mmCIF file with all atom_site columns, C-alpha atoms in Angstrom:
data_model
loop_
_atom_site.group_PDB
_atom_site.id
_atom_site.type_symbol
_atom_site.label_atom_id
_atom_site.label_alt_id
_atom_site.label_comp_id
_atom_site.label_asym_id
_atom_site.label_entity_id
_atom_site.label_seq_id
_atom_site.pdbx_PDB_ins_code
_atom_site.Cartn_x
_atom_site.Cartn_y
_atom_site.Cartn_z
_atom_site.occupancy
_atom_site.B_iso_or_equiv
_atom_site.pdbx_formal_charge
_atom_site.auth_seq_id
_atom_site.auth_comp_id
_atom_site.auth_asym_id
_atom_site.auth_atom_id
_atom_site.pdbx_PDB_model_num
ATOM 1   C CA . UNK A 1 1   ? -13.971 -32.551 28.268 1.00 0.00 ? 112 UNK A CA 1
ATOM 2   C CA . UNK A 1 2   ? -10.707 -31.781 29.995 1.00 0.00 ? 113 UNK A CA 1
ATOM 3   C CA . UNK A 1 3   ? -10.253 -29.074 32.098 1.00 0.00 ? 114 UNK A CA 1
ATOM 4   C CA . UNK A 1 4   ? -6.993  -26.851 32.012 1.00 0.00 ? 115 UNK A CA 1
ATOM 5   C CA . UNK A 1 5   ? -5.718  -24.433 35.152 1.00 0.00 ? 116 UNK A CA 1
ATOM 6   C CA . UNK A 1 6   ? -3.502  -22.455 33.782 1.00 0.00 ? 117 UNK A CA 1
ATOM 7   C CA . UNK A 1 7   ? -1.916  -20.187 36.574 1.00 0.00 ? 118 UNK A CA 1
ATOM 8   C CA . UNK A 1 8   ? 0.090   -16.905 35.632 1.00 0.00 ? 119 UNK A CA 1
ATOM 9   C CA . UNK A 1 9   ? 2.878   -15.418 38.100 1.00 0.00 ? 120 UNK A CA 1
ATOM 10  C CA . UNK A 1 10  ? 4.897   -12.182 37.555 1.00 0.00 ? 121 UNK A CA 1
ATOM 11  C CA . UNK A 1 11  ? 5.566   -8.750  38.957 1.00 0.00 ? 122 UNK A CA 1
ATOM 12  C CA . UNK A 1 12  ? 3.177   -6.277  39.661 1.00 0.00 ? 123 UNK A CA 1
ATOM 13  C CA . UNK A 1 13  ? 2.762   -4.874  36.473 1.00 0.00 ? 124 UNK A CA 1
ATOM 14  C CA . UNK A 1 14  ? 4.407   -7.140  34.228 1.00 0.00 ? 125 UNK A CA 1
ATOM 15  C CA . UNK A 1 15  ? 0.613   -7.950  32.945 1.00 0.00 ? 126 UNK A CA 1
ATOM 16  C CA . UNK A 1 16  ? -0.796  -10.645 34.194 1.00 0.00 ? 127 UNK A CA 1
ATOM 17  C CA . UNK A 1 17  ? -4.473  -9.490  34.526 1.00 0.00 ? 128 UNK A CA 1
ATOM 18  C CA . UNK A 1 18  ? -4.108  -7.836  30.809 1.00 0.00 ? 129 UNK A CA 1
ATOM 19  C CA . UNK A 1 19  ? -2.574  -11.348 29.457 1.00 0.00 ? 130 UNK A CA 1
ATOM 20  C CA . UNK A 1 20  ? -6.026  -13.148 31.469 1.00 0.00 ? 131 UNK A CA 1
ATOM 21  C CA . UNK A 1 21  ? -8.699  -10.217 29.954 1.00 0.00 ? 132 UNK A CA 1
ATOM 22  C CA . UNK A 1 22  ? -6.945  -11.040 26.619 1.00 0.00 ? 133 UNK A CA 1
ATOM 23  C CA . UNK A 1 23  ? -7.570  -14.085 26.548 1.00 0.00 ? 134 UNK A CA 1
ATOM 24  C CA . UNK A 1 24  ? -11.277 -14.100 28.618 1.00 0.00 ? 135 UNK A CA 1
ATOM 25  C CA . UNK A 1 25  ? -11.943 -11.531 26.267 1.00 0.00 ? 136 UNK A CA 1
ATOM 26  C CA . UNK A 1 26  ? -12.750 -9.394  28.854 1.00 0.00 ? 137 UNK A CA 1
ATOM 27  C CA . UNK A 1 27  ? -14.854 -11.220 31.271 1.00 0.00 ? 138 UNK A CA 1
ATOM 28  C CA . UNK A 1 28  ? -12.794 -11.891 34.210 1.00 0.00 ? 139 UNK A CA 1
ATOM 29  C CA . UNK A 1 29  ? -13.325 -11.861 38.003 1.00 0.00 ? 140 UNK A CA 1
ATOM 30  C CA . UNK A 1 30  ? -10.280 -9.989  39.603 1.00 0.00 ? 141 UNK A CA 1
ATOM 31  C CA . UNK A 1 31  ? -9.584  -8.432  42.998 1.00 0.00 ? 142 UNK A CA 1
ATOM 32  C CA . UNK A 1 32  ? -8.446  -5.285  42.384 1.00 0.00 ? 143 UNK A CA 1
ATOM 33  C CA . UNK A 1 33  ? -8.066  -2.703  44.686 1.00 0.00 ? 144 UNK A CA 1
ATOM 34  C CA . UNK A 1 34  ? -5.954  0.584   45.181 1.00 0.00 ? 145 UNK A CA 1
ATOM 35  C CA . UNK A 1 35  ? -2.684  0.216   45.181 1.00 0.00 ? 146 UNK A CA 1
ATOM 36  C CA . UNK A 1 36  ? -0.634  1.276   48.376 1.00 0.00 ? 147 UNK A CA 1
ATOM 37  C CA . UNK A 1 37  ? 2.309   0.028   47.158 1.00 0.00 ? 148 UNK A CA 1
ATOM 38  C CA . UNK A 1 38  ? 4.779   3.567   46.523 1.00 0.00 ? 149 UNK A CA 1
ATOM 39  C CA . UNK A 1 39  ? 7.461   1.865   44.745 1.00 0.00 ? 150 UNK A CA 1
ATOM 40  C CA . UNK A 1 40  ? 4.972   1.334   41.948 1.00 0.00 ? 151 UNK A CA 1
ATOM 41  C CA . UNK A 1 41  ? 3.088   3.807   40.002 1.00 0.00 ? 152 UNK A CA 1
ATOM 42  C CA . UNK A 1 42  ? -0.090  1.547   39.409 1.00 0.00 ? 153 UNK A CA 1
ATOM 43  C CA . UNK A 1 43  ? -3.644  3.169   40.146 1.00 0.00 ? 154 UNK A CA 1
ATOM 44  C CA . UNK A 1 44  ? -4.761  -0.279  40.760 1.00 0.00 ? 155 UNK A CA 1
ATOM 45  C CA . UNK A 1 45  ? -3.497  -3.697  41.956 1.00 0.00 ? 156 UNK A CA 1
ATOM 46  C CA . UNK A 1 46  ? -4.326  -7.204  42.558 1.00 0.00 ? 157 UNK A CA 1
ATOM 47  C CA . UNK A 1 47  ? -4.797  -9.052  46.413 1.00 0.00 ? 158 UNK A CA 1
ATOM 48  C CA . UNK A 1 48  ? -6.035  -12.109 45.265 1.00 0.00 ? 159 UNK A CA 1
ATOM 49  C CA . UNK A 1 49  ? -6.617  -13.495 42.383 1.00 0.00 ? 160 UNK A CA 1
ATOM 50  C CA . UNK A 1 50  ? -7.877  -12.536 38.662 1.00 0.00 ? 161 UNK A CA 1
ATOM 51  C CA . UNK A 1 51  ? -9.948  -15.671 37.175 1.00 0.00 ? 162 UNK A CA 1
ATOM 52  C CA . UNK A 1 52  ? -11.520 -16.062 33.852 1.00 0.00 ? 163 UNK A CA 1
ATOM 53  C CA . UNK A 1 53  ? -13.234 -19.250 32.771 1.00 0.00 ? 164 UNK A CA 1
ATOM 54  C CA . UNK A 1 54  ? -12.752 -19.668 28.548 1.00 0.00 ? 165 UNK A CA 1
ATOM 55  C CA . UNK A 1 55  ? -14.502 -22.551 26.727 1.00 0.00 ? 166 UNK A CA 1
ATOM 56  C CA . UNK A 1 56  ? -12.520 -23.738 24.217 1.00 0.00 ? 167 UNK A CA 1
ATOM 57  C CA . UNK A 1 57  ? -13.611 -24.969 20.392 1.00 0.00 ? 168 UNK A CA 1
ATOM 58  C CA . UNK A 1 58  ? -12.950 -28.259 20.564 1.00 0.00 ? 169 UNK A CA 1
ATOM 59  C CA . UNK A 1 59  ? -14.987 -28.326 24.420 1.00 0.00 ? 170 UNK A CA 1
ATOM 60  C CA . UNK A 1 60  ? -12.077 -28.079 26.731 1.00 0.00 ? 171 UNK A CA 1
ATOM 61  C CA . UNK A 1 61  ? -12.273 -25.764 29.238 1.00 0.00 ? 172 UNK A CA 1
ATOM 62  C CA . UNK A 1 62  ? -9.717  -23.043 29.996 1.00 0.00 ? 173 UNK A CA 1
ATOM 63  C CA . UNK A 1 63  ? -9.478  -21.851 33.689 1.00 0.00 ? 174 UNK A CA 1
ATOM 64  C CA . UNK A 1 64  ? -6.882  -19.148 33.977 1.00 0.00 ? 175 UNK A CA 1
ATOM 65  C CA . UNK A 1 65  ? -5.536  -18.083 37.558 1.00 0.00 ? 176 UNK A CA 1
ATOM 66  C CA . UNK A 1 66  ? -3.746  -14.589 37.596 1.00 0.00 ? 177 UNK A CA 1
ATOM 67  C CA . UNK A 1 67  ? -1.906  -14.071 40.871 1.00 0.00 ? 178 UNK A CA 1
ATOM 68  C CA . UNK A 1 68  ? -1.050  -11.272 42.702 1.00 0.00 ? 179 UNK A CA 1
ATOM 69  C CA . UNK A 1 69  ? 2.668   -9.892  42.062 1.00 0.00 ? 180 UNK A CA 1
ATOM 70  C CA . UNK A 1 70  ? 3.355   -8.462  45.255 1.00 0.00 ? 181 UNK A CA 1
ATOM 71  C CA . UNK A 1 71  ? 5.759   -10.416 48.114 1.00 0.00 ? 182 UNK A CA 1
ATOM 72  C CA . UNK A 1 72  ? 3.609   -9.925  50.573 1.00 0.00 ? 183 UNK A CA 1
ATOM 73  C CA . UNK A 1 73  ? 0.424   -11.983 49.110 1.00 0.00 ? 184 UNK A CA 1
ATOM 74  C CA . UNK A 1 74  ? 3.188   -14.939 48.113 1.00 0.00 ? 185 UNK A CA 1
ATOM 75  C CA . UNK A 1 75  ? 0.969   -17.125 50.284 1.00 0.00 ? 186 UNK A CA 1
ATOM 76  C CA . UNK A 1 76  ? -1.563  -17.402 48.314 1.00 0.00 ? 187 UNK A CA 1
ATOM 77  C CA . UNK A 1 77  ? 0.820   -18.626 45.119 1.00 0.00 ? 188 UNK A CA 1
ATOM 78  C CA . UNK A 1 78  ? 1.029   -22.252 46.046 1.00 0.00 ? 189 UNK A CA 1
ATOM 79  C CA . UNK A 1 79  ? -2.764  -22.287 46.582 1.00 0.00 ? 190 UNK A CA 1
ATOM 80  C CA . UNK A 1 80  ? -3.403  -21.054 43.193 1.00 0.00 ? 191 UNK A CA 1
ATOM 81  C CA . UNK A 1 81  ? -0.613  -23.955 41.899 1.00 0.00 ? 192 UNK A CA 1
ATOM 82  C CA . UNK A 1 82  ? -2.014  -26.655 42.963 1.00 0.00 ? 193 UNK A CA 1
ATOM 83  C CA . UNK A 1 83  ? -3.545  -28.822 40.084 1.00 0.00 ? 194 UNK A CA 1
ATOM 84  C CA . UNK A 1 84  ? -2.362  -26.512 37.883 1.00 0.00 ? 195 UNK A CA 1
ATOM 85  C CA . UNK A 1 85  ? -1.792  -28.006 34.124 1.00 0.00 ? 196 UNK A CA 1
ATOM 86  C CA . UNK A 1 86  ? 0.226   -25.164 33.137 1.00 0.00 ? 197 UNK A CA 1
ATOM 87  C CA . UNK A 1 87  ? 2.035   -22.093 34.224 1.00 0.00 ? 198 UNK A CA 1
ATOM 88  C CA . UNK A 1 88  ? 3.197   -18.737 32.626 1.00 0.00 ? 199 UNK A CA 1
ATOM 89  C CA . UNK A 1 89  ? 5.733   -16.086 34.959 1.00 0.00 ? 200 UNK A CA 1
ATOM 90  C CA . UNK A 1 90  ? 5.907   -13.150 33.446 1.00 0.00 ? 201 UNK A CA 1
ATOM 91  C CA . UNK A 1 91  ? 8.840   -10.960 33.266 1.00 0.00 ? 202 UNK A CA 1
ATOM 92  C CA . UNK A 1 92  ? 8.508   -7.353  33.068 1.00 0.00 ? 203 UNK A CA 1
ATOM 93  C CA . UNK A 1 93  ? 11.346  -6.283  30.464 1.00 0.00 ? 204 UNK A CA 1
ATOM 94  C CA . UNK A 1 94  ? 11.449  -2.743  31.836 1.00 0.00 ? 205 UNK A CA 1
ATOM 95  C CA . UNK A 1 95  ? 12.533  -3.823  35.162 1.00 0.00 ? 206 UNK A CA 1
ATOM 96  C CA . UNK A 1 96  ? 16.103  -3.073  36.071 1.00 0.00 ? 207 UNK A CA 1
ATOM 97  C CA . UNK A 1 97  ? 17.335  -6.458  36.162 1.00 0.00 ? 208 UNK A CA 1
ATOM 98  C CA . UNK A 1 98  ? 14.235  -8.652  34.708 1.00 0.00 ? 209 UNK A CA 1
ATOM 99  C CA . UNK A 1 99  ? 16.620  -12.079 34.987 1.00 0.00 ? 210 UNK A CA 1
ATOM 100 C CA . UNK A 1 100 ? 16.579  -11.811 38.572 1.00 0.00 ? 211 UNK A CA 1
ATOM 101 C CA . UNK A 1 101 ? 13.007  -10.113 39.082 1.00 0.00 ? 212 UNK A CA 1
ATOM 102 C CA . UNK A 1 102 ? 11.926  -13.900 37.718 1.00 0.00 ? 213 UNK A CA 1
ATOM 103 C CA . UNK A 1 103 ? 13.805  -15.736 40.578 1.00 0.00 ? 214 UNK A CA 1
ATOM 104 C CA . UNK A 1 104 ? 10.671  -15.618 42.845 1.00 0.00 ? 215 UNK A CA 1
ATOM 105 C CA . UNK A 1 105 ? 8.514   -16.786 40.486 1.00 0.00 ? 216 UNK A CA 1
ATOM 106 C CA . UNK A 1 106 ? 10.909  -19.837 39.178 1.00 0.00 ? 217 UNK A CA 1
ATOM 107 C CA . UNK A 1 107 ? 11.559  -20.734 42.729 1.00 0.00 ? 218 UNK A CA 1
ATOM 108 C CA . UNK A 1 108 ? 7.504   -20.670 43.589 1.00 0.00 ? 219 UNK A CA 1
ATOM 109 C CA . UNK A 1 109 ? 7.459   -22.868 40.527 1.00 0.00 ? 220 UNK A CA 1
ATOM 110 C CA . UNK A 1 110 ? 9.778   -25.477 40.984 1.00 0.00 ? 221 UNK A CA 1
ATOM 111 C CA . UNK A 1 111 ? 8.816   -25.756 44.876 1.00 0.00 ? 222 UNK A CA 1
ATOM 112 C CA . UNK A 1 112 ? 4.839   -25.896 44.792 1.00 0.00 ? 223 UNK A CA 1
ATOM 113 C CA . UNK A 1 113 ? 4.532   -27.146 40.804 1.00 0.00 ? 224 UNK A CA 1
ATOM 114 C CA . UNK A 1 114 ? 6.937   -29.083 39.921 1.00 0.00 ? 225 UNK A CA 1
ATOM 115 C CA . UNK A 1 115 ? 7.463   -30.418 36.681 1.00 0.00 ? 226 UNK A CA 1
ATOM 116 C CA . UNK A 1 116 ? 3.948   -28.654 35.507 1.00 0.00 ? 227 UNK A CA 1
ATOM 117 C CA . UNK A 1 117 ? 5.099   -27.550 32.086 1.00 0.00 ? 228 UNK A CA 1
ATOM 118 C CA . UNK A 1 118 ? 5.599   -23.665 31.900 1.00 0.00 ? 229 UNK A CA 1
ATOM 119 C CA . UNK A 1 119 ? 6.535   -20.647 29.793 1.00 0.00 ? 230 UNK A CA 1
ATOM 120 C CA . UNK A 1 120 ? 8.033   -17.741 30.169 1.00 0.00 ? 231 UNK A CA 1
ATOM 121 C CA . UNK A 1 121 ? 6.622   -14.299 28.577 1.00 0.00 ? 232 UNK A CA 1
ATOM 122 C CA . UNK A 1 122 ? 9.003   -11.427 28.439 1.00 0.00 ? 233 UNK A CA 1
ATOM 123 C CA . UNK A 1 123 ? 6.207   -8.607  28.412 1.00 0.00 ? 234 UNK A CA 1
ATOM 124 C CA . UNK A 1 124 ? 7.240   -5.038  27.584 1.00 0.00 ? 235 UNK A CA 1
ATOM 125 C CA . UNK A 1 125 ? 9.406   -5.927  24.761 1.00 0.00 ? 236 UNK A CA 1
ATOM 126 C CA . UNK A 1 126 ? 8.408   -3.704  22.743 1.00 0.00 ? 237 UNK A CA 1
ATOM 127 C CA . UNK A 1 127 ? 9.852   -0.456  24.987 1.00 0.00 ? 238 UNK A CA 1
ATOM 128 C CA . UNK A 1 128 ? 12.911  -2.458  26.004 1.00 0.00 ? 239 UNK A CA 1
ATOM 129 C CA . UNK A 1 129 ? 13.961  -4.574  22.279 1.00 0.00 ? 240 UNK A CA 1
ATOM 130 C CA . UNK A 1 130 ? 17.634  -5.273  23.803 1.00 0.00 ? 241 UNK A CA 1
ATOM 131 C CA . UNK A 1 131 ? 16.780  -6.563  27.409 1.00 0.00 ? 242 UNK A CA 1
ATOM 132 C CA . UNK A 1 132 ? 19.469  -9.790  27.520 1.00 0.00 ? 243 UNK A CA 1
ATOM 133 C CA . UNK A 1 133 ? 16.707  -13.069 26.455 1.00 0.00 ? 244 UNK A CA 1
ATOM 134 C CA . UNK A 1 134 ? 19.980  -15.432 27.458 1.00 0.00 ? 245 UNK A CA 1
ATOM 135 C CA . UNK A 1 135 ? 20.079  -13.864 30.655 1.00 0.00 ? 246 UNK A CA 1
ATOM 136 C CA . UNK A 1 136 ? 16.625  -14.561 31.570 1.00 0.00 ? 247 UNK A CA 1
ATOM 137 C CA . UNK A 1 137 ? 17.127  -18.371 29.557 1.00 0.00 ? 248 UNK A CA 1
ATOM 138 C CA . UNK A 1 138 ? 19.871  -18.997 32.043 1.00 0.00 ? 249 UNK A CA 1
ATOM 139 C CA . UNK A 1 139 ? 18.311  -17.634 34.953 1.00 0.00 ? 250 UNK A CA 1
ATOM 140 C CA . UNK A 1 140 ? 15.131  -19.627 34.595 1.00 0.00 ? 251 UNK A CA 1
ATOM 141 C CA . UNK A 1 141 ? 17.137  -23.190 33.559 1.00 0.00 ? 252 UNK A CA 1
ATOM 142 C CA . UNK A 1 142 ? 19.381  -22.261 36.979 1.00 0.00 ? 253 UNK A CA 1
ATOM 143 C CA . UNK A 1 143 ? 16.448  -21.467 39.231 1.00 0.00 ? 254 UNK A CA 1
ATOM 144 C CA . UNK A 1 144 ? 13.661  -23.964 37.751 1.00 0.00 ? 255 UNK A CA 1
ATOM 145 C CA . UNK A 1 145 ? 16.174  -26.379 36.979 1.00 0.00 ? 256 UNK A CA 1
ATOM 146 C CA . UNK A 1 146 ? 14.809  -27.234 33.703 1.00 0.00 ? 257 UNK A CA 1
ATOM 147 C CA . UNK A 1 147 ? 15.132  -25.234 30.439 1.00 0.00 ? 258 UNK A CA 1
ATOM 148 C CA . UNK A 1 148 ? 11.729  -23.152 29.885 1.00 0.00 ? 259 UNK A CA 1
ATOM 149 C CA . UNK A 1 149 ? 10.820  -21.751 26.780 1.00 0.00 ? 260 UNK A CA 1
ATOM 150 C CA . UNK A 1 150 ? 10.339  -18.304 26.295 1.00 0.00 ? 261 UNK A CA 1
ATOM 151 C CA . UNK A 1 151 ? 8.257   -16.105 24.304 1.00 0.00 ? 262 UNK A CA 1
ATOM 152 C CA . UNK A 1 152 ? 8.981   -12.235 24.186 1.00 0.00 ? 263 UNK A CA 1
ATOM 153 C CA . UNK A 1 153 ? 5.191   -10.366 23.818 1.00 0.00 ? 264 UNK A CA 1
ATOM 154 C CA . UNK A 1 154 ? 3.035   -7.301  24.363 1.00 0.00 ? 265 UNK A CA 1
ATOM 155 C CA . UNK A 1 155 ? 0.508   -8.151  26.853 1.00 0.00 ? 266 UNK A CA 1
ATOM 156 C CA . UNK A 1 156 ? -2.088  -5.898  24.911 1.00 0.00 ? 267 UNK A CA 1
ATOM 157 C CA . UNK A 1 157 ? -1.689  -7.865  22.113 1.00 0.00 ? 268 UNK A CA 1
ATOM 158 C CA . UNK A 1 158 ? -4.556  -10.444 21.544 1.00 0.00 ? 269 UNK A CA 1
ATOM 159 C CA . UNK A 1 159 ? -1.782  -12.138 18.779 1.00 0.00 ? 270 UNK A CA 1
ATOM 160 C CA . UNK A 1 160 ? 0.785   -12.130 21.375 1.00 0.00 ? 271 UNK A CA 1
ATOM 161 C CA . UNK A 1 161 ? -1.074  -13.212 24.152 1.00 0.00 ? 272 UNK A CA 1
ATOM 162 C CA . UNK A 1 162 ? -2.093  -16.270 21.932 1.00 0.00 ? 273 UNK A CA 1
ATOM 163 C CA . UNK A 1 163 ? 1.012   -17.008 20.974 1.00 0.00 ? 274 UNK A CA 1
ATOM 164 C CA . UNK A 1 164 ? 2.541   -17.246 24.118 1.00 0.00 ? 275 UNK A CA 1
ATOM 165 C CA . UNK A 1 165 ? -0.537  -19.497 25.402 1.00 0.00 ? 276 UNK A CA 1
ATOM 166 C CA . UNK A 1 166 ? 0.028   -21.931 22.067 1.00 0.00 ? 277 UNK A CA 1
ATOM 167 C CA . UNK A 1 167 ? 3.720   -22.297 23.576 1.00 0.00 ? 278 UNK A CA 1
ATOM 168 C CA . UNK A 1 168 ? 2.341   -23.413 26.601 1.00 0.00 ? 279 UNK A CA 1
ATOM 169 C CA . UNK A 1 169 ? -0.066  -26.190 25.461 1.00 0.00 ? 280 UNK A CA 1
ATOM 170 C CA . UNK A 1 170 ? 2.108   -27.492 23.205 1.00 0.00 ? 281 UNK A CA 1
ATOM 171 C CA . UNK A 1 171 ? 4.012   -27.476 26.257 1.00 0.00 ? 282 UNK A CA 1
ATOM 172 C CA . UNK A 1 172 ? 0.851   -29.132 28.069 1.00 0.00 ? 283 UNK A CA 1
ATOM 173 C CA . UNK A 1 173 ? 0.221   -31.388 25.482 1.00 0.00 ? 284 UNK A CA 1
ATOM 174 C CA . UNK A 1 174 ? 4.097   -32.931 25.035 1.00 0.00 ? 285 UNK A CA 1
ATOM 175 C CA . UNK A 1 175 ? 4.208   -33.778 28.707 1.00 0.00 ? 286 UNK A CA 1
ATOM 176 C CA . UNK A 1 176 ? 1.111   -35.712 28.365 1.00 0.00 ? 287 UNK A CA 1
ATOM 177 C CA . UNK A 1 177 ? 2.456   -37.407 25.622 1.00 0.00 ? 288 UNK A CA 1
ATOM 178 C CA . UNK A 1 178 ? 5.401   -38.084 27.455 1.00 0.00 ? 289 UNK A CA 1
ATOM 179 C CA . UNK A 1 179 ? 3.397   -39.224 30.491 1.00 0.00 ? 290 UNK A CA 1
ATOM 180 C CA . UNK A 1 180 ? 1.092   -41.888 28.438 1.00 0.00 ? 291 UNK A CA 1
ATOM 181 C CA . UNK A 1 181 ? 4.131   -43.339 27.463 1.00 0.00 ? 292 UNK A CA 1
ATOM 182 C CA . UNK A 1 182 ? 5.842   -43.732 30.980 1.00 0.00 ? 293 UNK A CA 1
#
């Protein structure tokens, strides 16, 4: 049985606990409280962490690690990183400049992860279709320093949700391939 930590970064509100109850169907452990936060219009946020534990068909387990979006809980990011197999940052594509909005997020990544394979999801796609994709490509190759695939999806989406988390263990799984044969 192997054992995957997948940890999700983003923006408040770019969907990271949706993306982890879509794929926990449901059952997830989060820490959400009132948010405080005025510049966002969000009844609720998270302060810690959302978790969700997901046994997979074949036996694997699943262990996904939603963090909070906010600056001001960034220290707990590189907690949540390490052993981490995989990550996803979301981008919210309804922010006014999503390319940079992922700079945080990259830099968190390359500094506390590493060359963990990751994926980008571009949620809220659907109310922004034209948001510049090669703006947010060249962003994330600039800031991670490594070209990142990246999946435009609705977070609500079970479909999407999946699709975007096939991305990333193919991801998972061609590193490891790549590492047995180093």
């Amino acid at each position: 049985m192997i054992e995957h930590k997948v940890v999700i970064l983003g923006a408040m509100g770019a969907g990271k606990s949706t993306l982890v109850r879509a794929v926990a169907g449901g059952t997830v452990i989060d820490t959400d409280v009132l948010n405080t936060d005025a510049s966002s219009s969000k009844l609720v946020t998270t302060v810690a962490m959302d978790y969700a534990d997901v046994s997979l068909p074949n036996g694997d387990r699943l262990r996904l690690y939603g963090t909070p979006g906010q600056e001001r809980f960034s220290f707990i990011w590189p907690v949540l990183l390490q052993g981490a197999r995989g990550v996803v940052i979301l981008a919210d594509a309804s922010s006014p400049d999503v390319a940079q909005e992922m700079e945080r997020y990259l830099l968190a990544l390359r500094e506390h992860a590493g060359t963990v394979p990751a994926v980008i999801g571009v949620s809220k796609f659907d109310l922004v279709p034209d948001v510049d994709l090669d703006a947010c490509l060249l962003q994330a190759q600039k800031t991670a320093g490594r070209p990142l695939p990246l999946v435009p999806f609705d977070a609500r989406s079970e479909d999407a949700v999946m699709l975007l988390m096939d991305v990333l263990m193919g991801e998972v799984e061609a590193a490891a391939l790549v590492g047995a044969h180093d």
